[in-house]
Amino acid sequence: MLKYTMEKVLYFADGEKGLHVSITEPSHSDLSERVQKCLERYWIVQVAQDDSGWYFKTTLKGTLALIDLQIEWRKRNGKSIESLLERKAFLKMCEAGE
């Protein structure tokens, strides 16, 4: 089982503090590989760096991808998706206004 899924990477990157990746993180770990995929898809961007590692935040495209993953999980587990659909619709309107 993976420690970091795409949903988890996006979830942390979408949080207030963003996602921190340590400088000691192995280059082929599940975290580093998912971060690389998110960067390639422009779902996250690096926002800072210090002597402990790198910090990433979601882009609008990444937040929408996160919501889609959360909707999938909630559907599979019989949970309400109404609030996620509302948030997605709002963000899509914002995206169209760019």
Short mmCIF file of N, CA, C and O in Angstrom, two decimals:
data_model
loop_
_atom_site.label_atom_id
_atom_site.label_comp_id
_atom_site.label_asym_id
_atom_site.label_seq_id
_atom_site.Cartn_x
_atom_site.Cartn_y
_atom_site.Cartn_z
N MET A 1 0.84 -1.19 0.00
CA MET A 1 0.00 0.00 0.00
C MET A 1 0.88 1.26 0.00
O MET A 1 1.89 1.32 0.67
N LEU A 2 0.45 2.22 -0.77
CA LEU A 2 1.19 3.46 -0.88
C LEU A 2 0.93 4.36 0.33
O LEU A 2 -0.19 4.44 0.82
N LYS A 3 1.96 5.04 0.75
CA LYS A 3 1.81 6.00 1.84
C LYS A 3 1.18 7.29 1.32
O LYS A 3 0.37 7.91 1.98
N TYR A 4 1.56 7.68 0.09
CA TYR A 4 1.05 8.91 -0.50
C TYR A 4 0.32 8.61 -1.80
O TYR A 4 0.93 8.14 -2.75
N THR A 5 -0.96 8.90 -1.83
CA THR A 5 -1.75 8.82 -3.05
C THR A 5 -1.77 10.20 -3.69
O THR A 5 -1.38 11.19 -3.07
N MET A 6 -2.26 10.28 -4.92
CA MET A 6 -2.40 11.59 -5.57
C MET A 6 -3.35 12.47 -4.75
O MET A 6 -3.09 13.66 -4.58
N GLU A 7 -4.41 11.87 -4.24
CA GLU A 7 -5.36 12.64 -3.44
C GLU A 7 -4.69 13.23 -2.20
O GLU A 7 -4.90 14.39 -1.86
N LYS A 8 -3.86 12.44 -1.54
CA LYS A 8 -3.20 12.93 -0.33
C LYS A 8 -2.20 14.04 -0.64
O LYS A 8 -2.14 15.04 0.08
N VAL A 9 -1.46 13.89 -1.72
CA VAL A 9 -0.50 14.93 -2.12
C VAL A 9 -1.25 16.23 -2.41
O VAL A 9 -0.88 17.31 -1.92
N LEU A 10 -2.33 16.14 -3.18
CA LEU A 10 -3.11 17.34 -3.50
C LEU A 10 -3.79 17.91 -2.27
O LEU A 10 -3.88 19.13 -2.12
N TYR A 11 -4.25 17.04 -1.38
CA TYR A 11 -4.91 17.50 -0.15
C TYR A 11 -3.95 18.35 0.68
O TYR A 11 -4.30 19.45 1.12
N PHE A 12 -2.75 17.85 0.89
CA PHE A 12 -1.78 18.62 1.68
C PHE A 12 -1.37 19.90 0.96
O PHE A 12 -1.22 20.95 1.58
N ALA A 13 -1.16 19.82 -0.36
CA ALA A 13 -0.77 21.01 -1.12
C ALA A 13 -1.88 22.06 -1.12
O ALA A 13 -1.61 23.26 -1.20
N ASP A 14 -3.12 21.62 -1.00
CA ASP A 14 -4.26 22.53 -1.01
C ASP A 14 -4.49 23.16 0.37
O ASP A 14 -5.23 24.13 0.50
N GLY A 15 -3.84 22.65 1.38
CA GLY A 15 -3.99 23.16 2.74
C GLY A 15 -3.31 24.50 2.92
O GLY A 15 -2.52 24.95 2.08
N GLU A 16 -3.58 25.13 4.05
CA GLU A 16 -3.06 26.47 4.33
C GLU A 16 -1.53 26.53 4.26
O GLU A 16 -0.96 27.47 3.69
N LYS A 17 -0.87 25.54 4.82
CA LYS A 17 0.59 25.54 4.84
C LYS A 17 1.21 24.94 3.59
O LYS A 17 2.41 25.08 3.36
N GLY A 18 0.42 24.25 2.80
CA GLY A 18 0.94 23.60 1.61
C GLY A 18 1.62 22.28 1.93
O GLY A 18 1.64 21.83 3.07
N LEU A 19 2.17 21.67 0.92
CA LEU A 19 2.87 20.39 1.05
C LEU A 19 4.36 20.65 1.19
O LEU A 19 4.96 21.37 0.39
N HIS A 20 4.97 20.05 2.21
CA HIS A 20 6.42 20.15 2.40
C HIS A 20 7.04 18.82 2.01
O HIS A 20 6.59 17.76 2.43
N VAL A 21 8.08 18.89 1.18
CA VAL A 21 8.85 17.70 0.80
C VAL A 21 10.27 17.91 1.29
O VAL A 21 10.95 18.86 0.89
N SER A 22 10.71 17.04 2.17
CA SER A 22 12.03 17.14 2.78
C SER A 22 13.14 16.93 1.77
O SER A 22 13.00 16.15 0.82
N ILE A 23 14.27 17.59 2.02
CA ILE A 23 15.43 17.39 1.15
C ILE A 23 15.97 15.95 1.26
O ILE A 23 16.68 15.50 0.38
N THR A 24 15.59 15.24 2.31
CA THR A 24 16.03 13.85 2.48
C THR A 24 15.07 12.84 1.84
O THR A 24 15.32 11.64 1.91
N GLU A 25 14.00 13.32 1.21
CA GLU A 25 13.04 12.42 0.55
C GLU A 25 13.72 11.71 -0.62
O GLU A 25 14.29 12.36 -1.50
N PRO A 26 13.68 10.37 -0.64
CA PRO A 26 14.29 9.64 -1.76
C PRO A 26 13.65 10.01 -3.10
O PRO A 26 12.45 10.28 -3.17
N SER A 27 14.44 10.02 -4.15
CA SER A 27 13.95 10.47 -5.47
C SER A 27 12.93 9.53 -6.10
O SER A 27 12.19 9.94 -6.99
N HIS A 28 12.86 8.29 -5.68
CA HIS A 28 11.89 7.35 -6.27
C HIS A 28 10.86 6.87 -5.26
O HIS A 28 10.29 5.79 -5.42
N SER A 29 10.60 7.67 -4.25
CA SER A 29 9.55 7.31 -3.28
C SER A 29 8.19 7.61 -3.89
O SER A 29 8.08 8.33 -4.89
N ASP A 30 7.14 7.05 -3.29
CA ASP A 30 5.80 7.34 -3.80
C ASP A 30 5.49 8.83 -3.71
O ASP A 30 4.87 9.40 -4.61
N LEU A 31 5.97 9.51 -2.68
CA LEU A 31 5.74 10.95 -2.55
C LEU A 31 6.44 11.72 -3.67
O LEU A 31 5.81 12.52 -4.37
N SER A 32 7.73 11.49 -3.87
CA SER A 32 8.46 12.26 -4.89
C SER A 32 7.92 11.98 -6.29
O SER A 32 7.84 12.90 -7.12
N GLU A 33 7.52 10.75 -6.56
CA GLU A 33 6.97 10.44 -7.88
C GLU A 33 5.62 11.11 -8.11
O GLU A 33 5.35 11.62 -9.18
N ARG A 34 4.79 11.17 -7.09
CA ARG A 34 3.49 11.83 -7.23
C ARG A 34 3.64 13.35 -7.32
O ARG A 34 2.93 14.00 -8.06
N VAL A 35 4.57 13.89 -6.58
CA VAL A 35 4.84 15.33 -6.68
C VAL A 35 5.28 15.65 -8.10
O VAL A 35 4.81 16.62 -8.70
N GLN A 36 6.16 14.83 -8.67
CA GLN A 36 6.62 15.06 -10.04
C GLN A 36 5.47 15.00 -11.03
O GLN A 36 5.36 15.84 -11.92
N LYS A 37 4.58 14.02 -10.88
CA LYS A 37 3.42 13.93 -11.77
C LYS A 37 2.51 15.15 -11.63
O LYS A 37 2.00 15.67 -12.62
N CYS A 38 2.31 15.60 -10.41
CA CYS A 38 1.48 16.79 -10.17
C CYS A 38 2.11 18.03 -10.80
O CYS A 38 1.41 18.88 -11.36
N LEU A 39 3.43 18.15 -10.71
CA LEU A 39 4.13 19.27 -11.33
C LEU A 39 3.98 19.23 -12.85
O LEU A 39 3.72 20.25 -13.49
N GLU A 40 4.13 18.04 -13.43
CA GLU A 40 4.01 17.88 -14.88
C GLU A 40 2.60 18.25 -15.37
O GLU A 40 2.45 18.78 -16.47
N ARG A 41 1.60 17.96 -14.57
CA ARG A 41 0.21 18.26 -14.93
C ARG A 41 -0.20 19.68 -14.54
O ARG A 41 -1.33 20.06 -14.76
N TYR A 42 0.72 20.42 -13.95
CA TYR A 42 0.46 21.76 -13.43
C TYR A 42 -0.68 21.76 -12.40
O TYR A 42 -1.52 22.65 -12.37
N TRP A 43 -0.69 20.72 -11.57
CA TRP A 43 -1.66 20.64 -10.47
C TRP A 43 -1.10 21.31 -9.23
O TRP A 43 -1.85 21.71 -8.36
N ILE A 44 0.23 21.39 -9.13
CA ILE A 44 0.89 22.06 -8.02
C ILE A 44 2.04 22.91 -8.57
O ILE A 44 2.51 22.67 -9.68
N VAL A 45 2.45 23.89 -7.77
CA VAL A 45 3.62 24.70 -8.09
C VAL A 45 4.46 24.84 -6.83
O VAL A 45 3.93 24.83 -5.72
N GLN A 46 5.75 24.95 -7.02
CA GLN A 46 6.64 25.20 -5.89
C GLN A 46 6.51 26.66 -5.50
O GLN A 46 6.61 27.55 -6.34
N VAL A 47 6.26 26.91 -4.22
CA VAL A 47 6.06 28.28 -3.75
C VAL A 47 7.19 28.76 -2.85
O VAL A 47 7.32 29.96 -2.61
N ALA A 48 7.98 27.84 -2.33
CA ALA A 48 9.08 28.23 -1.44
C ALA A 48 10.07 27.07 -1.32
O ALA A 48 9.79 25.94 -1.71
N GLN A 49 11.23 27.43 -0.78
CA GLN A 49 12.28 26.44 -0.53
C GLN A 49 13.13 26.96 0.62
O GLN A 49 13.36 28.17 0.74
N ASP A 50 13.54 26.06 1.49
CA ASP A 50 14.47 26.44 2.55
C ASP A 50 15.43 25.28 2.78
O ASP A 50 15.45 24.33 1.99
N ASP A 51 16.21 25.36 3.82
CA ASP A 51 17.22 24.31 4.05
C ASP A 51 16.61 22.97 4.45
O ASP A 51 17.32 21.98 4.51
N SER A 52 15.29 22.92 4.70
CA SER A 52 14.65 21.65 5.06
C SER A 52 13.95 20.98 3.88
O SER A 52 13.63 19.81 3.94
N GLY A 53 13.70 21.74 2.81
CA GLY A 53 13.03 21.14 1.65
C GLY A 53 12.27 22.15 0.81
O GLY A 53 12.57 23.35 0.82
N TRP A 54 11.26 21.63 0.10
CA TRP A 54 10.47 22.43 -0.84
C TRP A 54 9.02 22.47 -0.39
O TRP A 54 8.52 21.53 0.21
N TYR A 55 8.34 23.55 -0.75
CA TYR A 55 6.94 23.75 -0.40
C TYR A 55 6.13 23.92 -1.67
O TYR A 55 6.54 24.66 -2.57
N PHE A 56 4.98 23.25 -1.73
CA PHE A 56 4.14 23.26 -2.91
C PHE A 56 2.70 23.62 -2.54
O PHE A 56 2.23 23.27 -1.46
N LYS A 57 2.03 24.31 -3.47
CA LYS A 57 0.61 24.64 -3.32
C LYS A 57 -0.11 24.21 -4.60
O LYS A 57 0.50 24.17 -5.67
N THR A 58 -1.40 23.96 -4.47
CA THR A 58 -2.18 23.58 -5.65
C THR A 58 -2.46 24.79 -6.52
O THR A 58 -2.59 25.91 -6.03
N THR A 59 -2.58 24.52 -7.79
CA THR A 59 -3.09 25.50 -8.75
C THR A 59 -4.61 25.31 -8.78
O THR A 59 -5.14 24.36 -8.17
N LEU A 60 -5.30 26.14 -9.51
CA LEU A 60 -6.75 25.96 -9.67
C LEU A 60 -7.03 24.60 -10.31
O LEU A 60 -7.92 23.86 -9.86
N LYS A 61 -6.24 24.26 -11.30
CA LYS A 61 -6.38 22.95 -11.96
C LYS A 61 -6.16 21.81 -10.95
O LYS A 61 -6.87 20.80 -10.98
N GLY A 62 -5.21 21.97 -10.05
CA GLY A 62 -4.94 20.97 -9.03
C GLY A 62 -6.06 20.85 -8.01
O GLY A 62 -6.41 19.75 -7.57
N THR A 63 -6.64 21.98 -7.63
CA THR A 63 -7.76 21.95 -6.69
C THR A 63 -8.95 21.25 -7.32
O THR A 63 -9.63 20.45 -6.66
N LEU A 64 -9.19 21.49 -8.61
CA LEU A 64 -10.28 20.80 -9.31
C LEU A 64 -10.01 19.29 -9.40
O LEU A 64 -10.93 18.49 -9.23
N ALA A 65 -8.76 18.91 -9.62
CA ALA A 65 -8.40 17.49 -9.65
C ALA A 65 -8.62 16.86 -8.28
O ALA A 65 -9.13 15.73 -8.18
N LEU A 66 -8.26 17.58 -7.22
CA LEU A 66 -8.48 17.10 -5.86
C LEU A 66 -9.96 16.88 -5.61
O LEU A 66 -10.36 15.84 -5.07
N ILE A 67 -10.78 17.83 -6.00
CA ILE A 67 -12.22 17.70 -5.79
C ILE A 67 -12.75 16.47 -6.53
O ILE A 67 -13.56 15.71 -5.98
N ASP A 68 -12.30 16.24 -7.75
CA ASP A 68 -12.73 15.06 -8.51
C ASP A 68 -12.35 13.77 -7.77
O ASP A 68 -13.16 12.83 -7.69
N LEU A 69 -11.15 13.72 -7.23
CA LEU A 69 -10.72 12.54 -6.47
C LEU A 69 -11.55 12.36 -5.21
O LEU A 69 -11.91 11.24 -4.83
N GLN A 70 -11.86 13.47 -4.54
CA GLN A 70 -12.69 13.40 -3.33
C GLN A 70 -14.11 12.95 -3.66
O GLN A 70 -14.71 12.19 -2.91
N ILE A 71 -14.63 13.43 -4.79
CA ILE A 71 -15.97 13.00 -5.22
C ILE A 71 -15.98 11.50 -5.47
O ILE A 71 -16.90 10.79 -5.03
N GLU A 72 -14.97 10.99 -6.18
CA GLU A 72 -14.87 9.54 -6.44
C GLU A 72 -14.88 8.76 -5.14
O GLU A 72 -15.59 7.76 -5.00
N TRP A 73 -14.06 9.18 -4.17
CA TRP A 73 -13.97 8.47 -2.89
C TRP A 73 -15.31 8.49 -2.17
O TRP A 73 -15.77 7.47 -1.66
N ARG A 74 -15.93 9.66 -2.12
CA ARG A 74 -17.20 9.79 -1.41
C ARG A 74 -18.29 8.96 -2.08
O ARG A 74 -19.10 8.35 -1.39
N LYS A 75 -18.32 8.90 -3.40
CA LYS A 75 -19.30 8.07 -4.10
C LYS A 75 -19.10 6.60 -3.75
O LYS A 75 -20.07 5.88 -3.48
N ARG A 76 -17.85 6.14 -3.78
CA ARG A 76 -17.54 4.74 -3.46
C ARG A 76 -17.94 4.38 -2.04
O ARG A 76 -18.24 3.22 -1.75
N ASN A 77 -17.93 5.38 -1.16
CA ASN A 77 -18.20 5.11 0.25
C ASN A 77 -19.57 5.60 0.70
O ASN A 77 -19.84 5.70 1.90
N GLY A 78 -20.45 5.90 -0.24
CA GLY A 78 -21.83 6.27 0.06
C GLY A 78 -21.99 7.59 0.80
O GLY A 78 -22.94 7.76 1.56
N LYS A 79 -21.09 8.52 0.58
CA LYS A 79 -21.13 9.82 1.25
C LYS A 79 -21.71 10.88 0.32
O LYS A 79 -21.66 10.75 -0.90
N SER A 80 -22.21 11.94 0.89
CA SER A 80 -22.76 13.06 0.13
C SER A 80 -21.64 13.78 -0.63
O SER A 80 -20.55 13.96 -0.10
N ILE A 81 -21.97 14.18 -1.85
CA ILE A 81 -20.99 14.91 -2.67
C ILE A 81 -21.49 16.32 -3.00
O ILE A 81 -20.83 17.05 -3.74
N GLU A 82 -22.62 16.70 -2.45
CA GLU A 82 -23.24 17.98 -2.78
C GLU A 82 -22.31 19.18 -2.59
O GLU A 82 -22.18 20.01 -3.47
N SER A 83 -21.68 19.27 -1.43
CA SER A 83 -20.82 20.43 -1.16
C SER A 83 -19.61 20.46 -2.10
O SER A 83 -19.16 21.53 -2.52
N LEU A 84 -19.09 19.29 -2.45
CA LEU A 84 -17.97 19.23 -3.39
C LEU A 84 -18.39 19.67 -4.79
O LEU A 84 -17.66 20.36 -5.48
N LEU A 85 -19.59 19.26 -5.21
CA LEU A 85 -20.09 19.68 -6.51
C LEU A 85 -20.30 21.19 -6.56
O LEU A 85 -20.01 21.83 -7.57
N GLU A 86 -20.78 21.77 -5.46
CA GLU A 86 -20.97 23.22 -5.38
C GLU A 86 -19.62 23.94 -5.46
O GLU A 86 -19.48 24.93 -6.19
N ARG A 87 -18.63 23.44 -4.73
CA ARG A 87 -17.30 24.06 -4.76
C ARG A 87 -16.69 23.95 -6.15
O ARG A 87 -16.09 24.91 -6.66
N LYS A 88 -16.87 22.79 -6.78
CA LYS A 88 -16.33 22.59 -8.13
C LYS A 88 -16.99 23.56 -9.12
O LYS A 88 -16.29 24.16 -9.95
N ALA A 89 -18.30 23.72 -9.03
CA ALA A 89 -19.01 24.64 -9.93
C ALA A 89 -18.50 26.07 -9.73
O ALA A 89 -18.27 26.80 -10.71
N PHE A 90 -18.30 26.47 -8.49
CA PHE A 90 -17.78 27.81 -8.21
C PHE A 90 -16.39 28.00 -8.80
O PHE A 90 -16.10 29.02 -9.44
N LEU A 91 -15.52 27.03 -8.59
CA LEU A 91 -14.15 27.13 -9.12
C LEU A 91 -14.13 27.12 -10.64
O LEU A 91 -13.30 27.80 -11.26
N LYS A 92 -15.03 26.36 -11.26
CA LYS A 92 -15.13 26.34 -12.72
C LYS A 92 -15.52 27.73 -13.24
O LYS A 92 -15.03 28.18 -14.26
N MET A 93 -16.43 28.41 -12.51
CA MET A 93 -16.81 29.77 -12.89
C MET A 93 -15.60 30.69 -12.77
O MET A 93 -15.38 31.54 -13.64
N CYS A 94 -14.84 30.53 -11.71
CA CYS A 94 -13.63 31.34 -11.53
C CYS A 94 -12.64 31.08 -12.66
O CYS A 94 -12.03 32.01 -13.18
N GLU A 95 -12.48 29.82 -13.02
CA GLU A 95 -11.57 29.43 -14.09
C GLU A 95 -12.00 30.06 -15.42
O GLU A 95 -11.17 30.55 -16.18
N ALA A 96 -13.29 30.07 -15.68
CA ALA A 96 -13.81 30.64 -16.93
C ALA A 96 -13.59 32.15 -16.98
O ALA A 96 -13.42 32.72 -18.05
N GLY A 97 -13.55 32.79 -15.80
CA GLY A 97 -13.36 34.22 -15.73
C GLY A 97 -11.93 34.68 -15.86
O GLY A 97 -11.63 35.86 -15.95
N GLU A 98 -10.98 33.74 -15.88
CA GLU A 98 -9.55 34.09 -15.96
C GLU A 98 -9.20 34.66 -17.32
O GLU A 98 -9.67 34.33 -18.33
#
